[in-house]
Coordinates of C-alpha atoms and ligand atoms in Angstrom, one line a residue:
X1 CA 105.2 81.2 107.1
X2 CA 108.0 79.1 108.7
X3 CA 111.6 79.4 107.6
X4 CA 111.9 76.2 105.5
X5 CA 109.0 76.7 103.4
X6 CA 110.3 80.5 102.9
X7 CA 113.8 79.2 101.9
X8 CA 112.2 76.8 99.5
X9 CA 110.4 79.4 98.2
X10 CA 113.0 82.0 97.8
X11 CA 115.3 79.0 96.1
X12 CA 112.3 78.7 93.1
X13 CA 112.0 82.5 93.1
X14 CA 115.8 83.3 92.2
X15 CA 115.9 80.3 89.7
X16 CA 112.7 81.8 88.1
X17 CA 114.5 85.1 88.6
X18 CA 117.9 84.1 86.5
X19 CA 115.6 84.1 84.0
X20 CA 117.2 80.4 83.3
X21 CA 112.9 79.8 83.9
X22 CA 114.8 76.4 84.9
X23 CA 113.4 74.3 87.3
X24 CA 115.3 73.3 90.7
X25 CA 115.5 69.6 90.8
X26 CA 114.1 67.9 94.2
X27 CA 118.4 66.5 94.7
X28 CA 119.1 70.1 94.1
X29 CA 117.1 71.4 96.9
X30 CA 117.9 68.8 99.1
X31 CA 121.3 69.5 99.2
X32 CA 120.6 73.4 99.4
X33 CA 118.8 73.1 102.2
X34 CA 120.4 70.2 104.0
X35 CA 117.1 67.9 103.9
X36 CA 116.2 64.7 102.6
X37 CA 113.9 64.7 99.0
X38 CA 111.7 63.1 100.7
X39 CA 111.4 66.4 103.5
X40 CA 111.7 68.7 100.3
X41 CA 108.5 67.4 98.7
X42 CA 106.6 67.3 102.2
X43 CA 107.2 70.8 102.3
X44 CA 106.3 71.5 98.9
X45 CA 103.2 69.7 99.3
X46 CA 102.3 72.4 102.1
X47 CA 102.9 75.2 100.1
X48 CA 100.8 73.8 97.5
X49 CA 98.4 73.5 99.7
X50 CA 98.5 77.2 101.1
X51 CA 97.6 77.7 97.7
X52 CA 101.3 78.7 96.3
X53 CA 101.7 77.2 92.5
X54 CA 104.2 75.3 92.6
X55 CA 104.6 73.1 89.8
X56 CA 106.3 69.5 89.7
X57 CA 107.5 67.4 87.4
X58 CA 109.7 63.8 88.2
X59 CA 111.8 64.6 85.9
X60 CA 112.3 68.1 85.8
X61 CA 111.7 69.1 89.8
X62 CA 109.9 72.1 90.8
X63 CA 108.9 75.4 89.6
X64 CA 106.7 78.3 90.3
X65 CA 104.0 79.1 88.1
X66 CA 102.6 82.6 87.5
X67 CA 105.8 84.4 89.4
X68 CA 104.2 87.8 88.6
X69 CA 100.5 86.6 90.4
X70 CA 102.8 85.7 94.1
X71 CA 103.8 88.1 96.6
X72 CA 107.3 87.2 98.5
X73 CA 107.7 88.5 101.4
X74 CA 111.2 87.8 102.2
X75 CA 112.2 89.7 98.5
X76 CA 109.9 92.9 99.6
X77 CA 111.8 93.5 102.6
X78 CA 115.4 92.4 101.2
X79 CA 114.7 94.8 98.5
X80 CA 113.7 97.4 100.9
X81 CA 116.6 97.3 103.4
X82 CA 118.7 97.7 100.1
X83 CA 116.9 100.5 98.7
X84 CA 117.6 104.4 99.8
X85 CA 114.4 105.5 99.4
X86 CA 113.4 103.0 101.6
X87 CA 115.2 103.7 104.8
X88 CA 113.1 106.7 105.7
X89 CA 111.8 107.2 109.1
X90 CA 110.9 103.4 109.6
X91 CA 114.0 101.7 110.0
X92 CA 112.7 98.1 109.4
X93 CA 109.9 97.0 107.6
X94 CA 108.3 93.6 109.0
X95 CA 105.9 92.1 107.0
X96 CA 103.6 89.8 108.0
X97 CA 102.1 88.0 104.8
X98 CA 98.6 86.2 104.8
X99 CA 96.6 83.7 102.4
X100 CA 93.3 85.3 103.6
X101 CA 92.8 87.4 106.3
X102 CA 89.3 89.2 106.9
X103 CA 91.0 92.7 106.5
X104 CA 94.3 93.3 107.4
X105 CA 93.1 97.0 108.9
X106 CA 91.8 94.6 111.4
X107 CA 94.6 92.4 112.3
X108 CA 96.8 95.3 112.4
X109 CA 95.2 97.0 114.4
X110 CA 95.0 93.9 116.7
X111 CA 99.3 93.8 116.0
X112 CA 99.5 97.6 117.2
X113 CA 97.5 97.6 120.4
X114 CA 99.6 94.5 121.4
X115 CA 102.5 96.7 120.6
X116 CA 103.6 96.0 117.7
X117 CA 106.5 98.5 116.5
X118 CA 105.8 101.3 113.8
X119 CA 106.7 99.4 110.0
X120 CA 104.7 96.2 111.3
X121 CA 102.9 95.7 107.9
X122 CA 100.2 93.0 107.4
X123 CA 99.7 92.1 103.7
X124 CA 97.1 89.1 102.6
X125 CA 96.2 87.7 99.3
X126 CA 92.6 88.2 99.7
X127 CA 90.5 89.6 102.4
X128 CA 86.8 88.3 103.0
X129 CA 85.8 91.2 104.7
X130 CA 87.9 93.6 103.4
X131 CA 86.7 97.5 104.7
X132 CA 86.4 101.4 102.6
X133 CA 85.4 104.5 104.8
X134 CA 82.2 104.7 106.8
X135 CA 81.6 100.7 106.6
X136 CA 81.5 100.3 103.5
X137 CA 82.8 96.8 101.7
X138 CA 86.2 96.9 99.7
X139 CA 86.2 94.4 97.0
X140 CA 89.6 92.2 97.7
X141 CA 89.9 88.9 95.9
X142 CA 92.6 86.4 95.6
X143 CA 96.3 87.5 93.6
X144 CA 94.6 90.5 92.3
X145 CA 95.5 93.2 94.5
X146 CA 97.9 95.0 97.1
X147 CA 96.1 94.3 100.0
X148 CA 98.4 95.9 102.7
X149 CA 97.8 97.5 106.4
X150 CA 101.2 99.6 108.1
X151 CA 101.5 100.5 112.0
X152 CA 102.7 103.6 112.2
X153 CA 103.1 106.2 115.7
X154 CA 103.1 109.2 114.8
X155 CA 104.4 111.3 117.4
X156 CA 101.2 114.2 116.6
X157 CA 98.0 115.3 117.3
X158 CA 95.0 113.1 116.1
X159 CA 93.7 116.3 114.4
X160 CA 97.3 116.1 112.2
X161 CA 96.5 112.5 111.0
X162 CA 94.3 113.7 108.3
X163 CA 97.2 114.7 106.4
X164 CA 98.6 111.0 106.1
X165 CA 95.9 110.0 104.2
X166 CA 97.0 112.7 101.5
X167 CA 100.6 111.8 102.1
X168 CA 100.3 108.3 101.6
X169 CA 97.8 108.9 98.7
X170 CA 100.3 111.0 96.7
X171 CA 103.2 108.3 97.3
X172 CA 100.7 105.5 96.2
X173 CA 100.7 107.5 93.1
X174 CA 103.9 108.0 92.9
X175 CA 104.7 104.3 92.9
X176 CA 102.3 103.1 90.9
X177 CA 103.4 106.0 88.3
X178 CA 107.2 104.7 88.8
X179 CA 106.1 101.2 88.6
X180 CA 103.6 101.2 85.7
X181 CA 104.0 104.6 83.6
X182 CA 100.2 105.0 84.7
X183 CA 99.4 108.4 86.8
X184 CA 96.7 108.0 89.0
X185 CA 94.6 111.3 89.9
X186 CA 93.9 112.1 93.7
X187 CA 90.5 112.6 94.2
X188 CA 89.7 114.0 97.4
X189 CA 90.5 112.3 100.1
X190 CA 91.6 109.1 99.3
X191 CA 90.9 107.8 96.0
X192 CA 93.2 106.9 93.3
X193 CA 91.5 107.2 90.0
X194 CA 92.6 106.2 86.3
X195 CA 90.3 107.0 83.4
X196 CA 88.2 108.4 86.0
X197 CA 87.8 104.6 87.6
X198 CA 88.9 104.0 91.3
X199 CA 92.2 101.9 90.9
X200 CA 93.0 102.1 94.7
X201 CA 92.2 103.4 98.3
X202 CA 93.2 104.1 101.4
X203 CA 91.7 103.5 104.5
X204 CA 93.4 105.4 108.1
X205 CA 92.4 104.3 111.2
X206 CA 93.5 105.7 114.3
X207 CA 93.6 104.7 118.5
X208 CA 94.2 108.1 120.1
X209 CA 93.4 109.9 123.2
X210 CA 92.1 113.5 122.9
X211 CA 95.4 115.0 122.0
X212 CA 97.8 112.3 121.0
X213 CA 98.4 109.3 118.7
X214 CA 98.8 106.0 120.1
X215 CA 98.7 104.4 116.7
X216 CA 97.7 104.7 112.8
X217 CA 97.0 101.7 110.6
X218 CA 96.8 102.7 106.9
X219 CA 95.3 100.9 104.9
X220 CA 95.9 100.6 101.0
X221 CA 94.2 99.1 98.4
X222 CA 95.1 98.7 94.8
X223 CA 94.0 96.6 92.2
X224 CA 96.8 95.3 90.5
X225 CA 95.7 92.6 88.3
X226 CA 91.9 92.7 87.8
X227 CA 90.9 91.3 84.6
X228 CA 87.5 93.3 83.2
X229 CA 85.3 90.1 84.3
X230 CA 86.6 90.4 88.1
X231 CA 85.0 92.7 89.7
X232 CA 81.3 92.0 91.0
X233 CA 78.8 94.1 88.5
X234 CA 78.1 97.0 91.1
X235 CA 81.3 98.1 90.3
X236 CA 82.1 96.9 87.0
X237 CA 81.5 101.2 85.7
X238 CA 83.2 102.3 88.9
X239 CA 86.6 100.3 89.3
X240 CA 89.4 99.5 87.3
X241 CA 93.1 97.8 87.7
X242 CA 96.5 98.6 86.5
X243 CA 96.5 95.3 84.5
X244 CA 92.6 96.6 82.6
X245 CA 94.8 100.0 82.1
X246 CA 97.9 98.6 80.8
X247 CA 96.9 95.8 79.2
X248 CA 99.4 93.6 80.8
X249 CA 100.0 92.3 84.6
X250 CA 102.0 94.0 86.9
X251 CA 104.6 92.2 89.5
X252 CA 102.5 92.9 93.2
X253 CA 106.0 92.0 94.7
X254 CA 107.6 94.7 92.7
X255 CA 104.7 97.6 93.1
X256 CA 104.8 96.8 96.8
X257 CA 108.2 97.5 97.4
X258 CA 107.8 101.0 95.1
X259 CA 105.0 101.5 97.6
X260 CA 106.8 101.0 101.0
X261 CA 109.7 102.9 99.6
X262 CA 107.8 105.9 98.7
X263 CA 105.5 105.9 101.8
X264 CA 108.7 105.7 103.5
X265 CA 110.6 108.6 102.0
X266 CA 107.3 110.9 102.2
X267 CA 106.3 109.6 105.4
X268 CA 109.7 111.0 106.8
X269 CA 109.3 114.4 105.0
X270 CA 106.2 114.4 106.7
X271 CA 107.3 114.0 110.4
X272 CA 109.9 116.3 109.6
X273 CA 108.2 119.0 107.9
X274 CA 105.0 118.8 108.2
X275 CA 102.6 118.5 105.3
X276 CA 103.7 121.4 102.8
X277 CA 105.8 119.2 100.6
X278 CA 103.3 116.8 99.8
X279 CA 100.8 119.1 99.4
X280 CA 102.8 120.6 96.6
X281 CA 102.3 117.3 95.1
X282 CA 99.0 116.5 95.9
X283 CA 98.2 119.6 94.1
X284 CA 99.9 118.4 91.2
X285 CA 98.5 115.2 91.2
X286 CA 94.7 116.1 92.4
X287 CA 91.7 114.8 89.9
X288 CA 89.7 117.1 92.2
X289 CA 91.0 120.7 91.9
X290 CA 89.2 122.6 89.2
X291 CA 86.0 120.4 89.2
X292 CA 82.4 120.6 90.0
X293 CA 81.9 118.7 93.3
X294 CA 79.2 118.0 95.5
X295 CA 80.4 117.2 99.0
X296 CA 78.5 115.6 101.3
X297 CA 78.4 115.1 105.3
X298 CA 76.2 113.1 107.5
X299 CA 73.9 115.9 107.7
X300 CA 75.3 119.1 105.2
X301 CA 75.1 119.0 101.2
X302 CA 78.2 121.4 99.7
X303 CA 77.9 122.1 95.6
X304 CA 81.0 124.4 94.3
X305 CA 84.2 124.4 92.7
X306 CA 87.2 122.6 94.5
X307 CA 89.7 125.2 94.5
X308 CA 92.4 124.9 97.2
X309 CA 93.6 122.6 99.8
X310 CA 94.9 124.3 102.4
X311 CA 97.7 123.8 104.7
X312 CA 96.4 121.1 107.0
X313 CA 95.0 118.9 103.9
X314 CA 91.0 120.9 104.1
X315 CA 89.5 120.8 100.8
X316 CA 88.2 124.2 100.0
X317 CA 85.2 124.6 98.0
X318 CA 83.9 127.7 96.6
X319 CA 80.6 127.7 96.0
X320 CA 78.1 130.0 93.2
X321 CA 77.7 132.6 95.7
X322 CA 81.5 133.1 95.6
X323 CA 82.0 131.9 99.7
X324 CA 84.6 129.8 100.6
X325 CA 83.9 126.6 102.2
X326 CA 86.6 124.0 104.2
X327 CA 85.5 120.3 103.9
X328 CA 87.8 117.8 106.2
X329 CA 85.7 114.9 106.3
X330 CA 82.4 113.0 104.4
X331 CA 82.1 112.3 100.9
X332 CA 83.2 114.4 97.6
X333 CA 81.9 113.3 94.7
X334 CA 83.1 114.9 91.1
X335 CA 80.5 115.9 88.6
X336 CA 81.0 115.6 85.2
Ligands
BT5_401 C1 88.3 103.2 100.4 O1 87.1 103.4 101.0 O2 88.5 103.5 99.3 C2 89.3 102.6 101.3 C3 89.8 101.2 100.8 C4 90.9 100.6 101.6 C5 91.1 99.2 101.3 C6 92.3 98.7 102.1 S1 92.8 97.1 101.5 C7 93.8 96.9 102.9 C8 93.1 97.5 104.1 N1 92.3 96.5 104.8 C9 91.0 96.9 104.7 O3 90.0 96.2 105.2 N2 90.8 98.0 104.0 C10 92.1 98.5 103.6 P1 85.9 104.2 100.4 O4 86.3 105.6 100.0 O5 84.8 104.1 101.5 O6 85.4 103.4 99.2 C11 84.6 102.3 99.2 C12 83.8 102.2 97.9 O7 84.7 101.9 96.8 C13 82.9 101.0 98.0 O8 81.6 101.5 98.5 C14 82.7 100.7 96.5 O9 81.9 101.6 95.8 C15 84.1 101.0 96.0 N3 85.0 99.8 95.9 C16 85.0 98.7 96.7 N4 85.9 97.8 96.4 C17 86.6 98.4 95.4 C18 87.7 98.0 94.6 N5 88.4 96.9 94.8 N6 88.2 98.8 93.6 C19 87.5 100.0 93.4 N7 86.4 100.4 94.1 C20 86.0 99.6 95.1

């Protein structure tokens, strides 16, 4: 987005934020921004038709409808150069914000081969092809999500990646626990569940040569602000959002920032100490540990208890004969 229509944007946001709910008149803008009412509402008409709700009245002047359903990029990273938690390891977050994208795995992954620096995060506000594990489709529809992608370059061994899927899993947690009261379970390896529906996932894709990194894109997903009718009926028993759990809608703006800050902080801990401190966490935070499970490979079936995860993020499953089994990739399903 260019710098005007950002500035115009980020005038609305703090009028709406004053909590004055006052609209900004068009002479009031103008002068703010050193343009002519008649460049103002050109402008405005452009956001409007990026699909941004801005409302307008000749009397009144301009306001943004639904603050809580927009993301604004310039507030996520202001907030996060202010925050502690979010000056870990990746010094600058720059965000990249998209109407639609296909998936923004995709177009960060484009960003990162081009060389994009580690914190390059692409965010959209739907994805039309939007991508789980294995192929499968992730369900991303207009205002009703987090729909975000981060470069990152680890400096480790693509066998050591596995890990940031649990790392950034037990941060998404985190936030959405800090953010919303909710306390999603982790079920192995990259689900985040509530009421034993998916709320979120993450989806890590690396570029490596045999033994190092030359990027990681992680991808997260989390439905925000689903209403029950949203989502398509394959996955109306399957899915849920934060706003079907609460009862109310949650700022994405907000949430996201909790989420870069925490990947941020954990991300660090990570580089710096390996895995053991999240796994602490994960532990704590696991829907899987202490349930039947079937895991399931491209060409193994696994049924046991998930007991452990060890060390390097393995799930370890005993099974009825008592052996002890390490599962690091495929499917894990929970019975019930
Ligand atoms: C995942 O895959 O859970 C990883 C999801 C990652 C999505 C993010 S969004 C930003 C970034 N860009 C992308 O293109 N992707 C990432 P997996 O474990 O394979 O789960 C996929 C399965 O979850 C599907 O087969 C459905 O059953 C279910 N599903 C699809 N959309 C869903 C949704 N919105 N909420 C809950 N479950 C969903």
């Amino acid at each position: 987005m260019n710098n005007v229509k950002e500035r115009i944007l980020k005038a609305l946001r703090d009028s709406h934020q004053e909590g004055t709910g006052q609209p900004v008149s068009g002479g009031e803008l103008a002068k703010r921004l050193g343009f002519s009412r008649a460049a103002v509402w050109k402008h405005i008409e452009e956001l409007r038709r990026s699909g941004y709700p801005v409302a307008a009245s000749p009397r009144l002047g301009y306001w943004l409808e639904a603050e809580e359903d927009l993301v604004f990029p310039e507030a996520i990273a202001e907030t996060l150069s202010q925050a502690p938690a979010g000056r870990g390891r990746v010094p600058e977050w720059r965000i990249e914000h998209h109407l639609s994208l296909p998936s923004t795995n995709d177009r960060a992954m484009e960003l990162a081969q081009d060389g994009a620096p580690e914190g390059t995060v692409v965010m959209a506000e739907e994805q039309t092809r939007g991508r789980g594990r294995l192929g499968r489709a992730w369900h991303s529809p207009k205002g009703t999500g987090i729909w975000l992608s981060t470069i990152l370059r680890p400096a480790c061994s693509p066998a050591a990646t596995a890990a940031v899927t649990l790392v950034a899993a037990v941060a998404l947690s985190r936030a959405i626990e800090a953010e919303s009261g909710l306390r999603p379970g982790i079920k192995w390896p990259n689900d985040l569940l509530l009421s034993g529906r998916k709320v979120g996932g993450i989806l890590t894709e690396i570029s490596a040569e045999l033994d190092r990194v030359n990027h990681l894109v992680l991808g997260l997903g989390v439905n925000s602000n689903h209403a029950a009718g949203d989502f398509p009926p394959d996955l109306a028993g399957l899915a849920t959002s934060l706003r079907i759990e609460l009862g109310r809608k949650v700022s994405r703006t907000a949430l996201t920032v909790r989420i870069l800050a925490e990947f941020a902080s954990s991300y660090q801990e990570f580089l710096e100490r390996g895995f053991a401190s999240a796994r602490a966490e994960w532990l704590e935070r696991s829907a899987t540990l202490g349930r039947a499970v079937v895991a399931t490979g491209p060409t193994s079936r696994l049924e046991g208890l998930a007991v452990d995860l060890d060390p390097d993020g393995a799930l370890i499953i005993k099974t009825p004969a008592g052996d002890l089994h390490r599962v690091t990739g495929g499917e894990v399903t929970l019975r019930s």
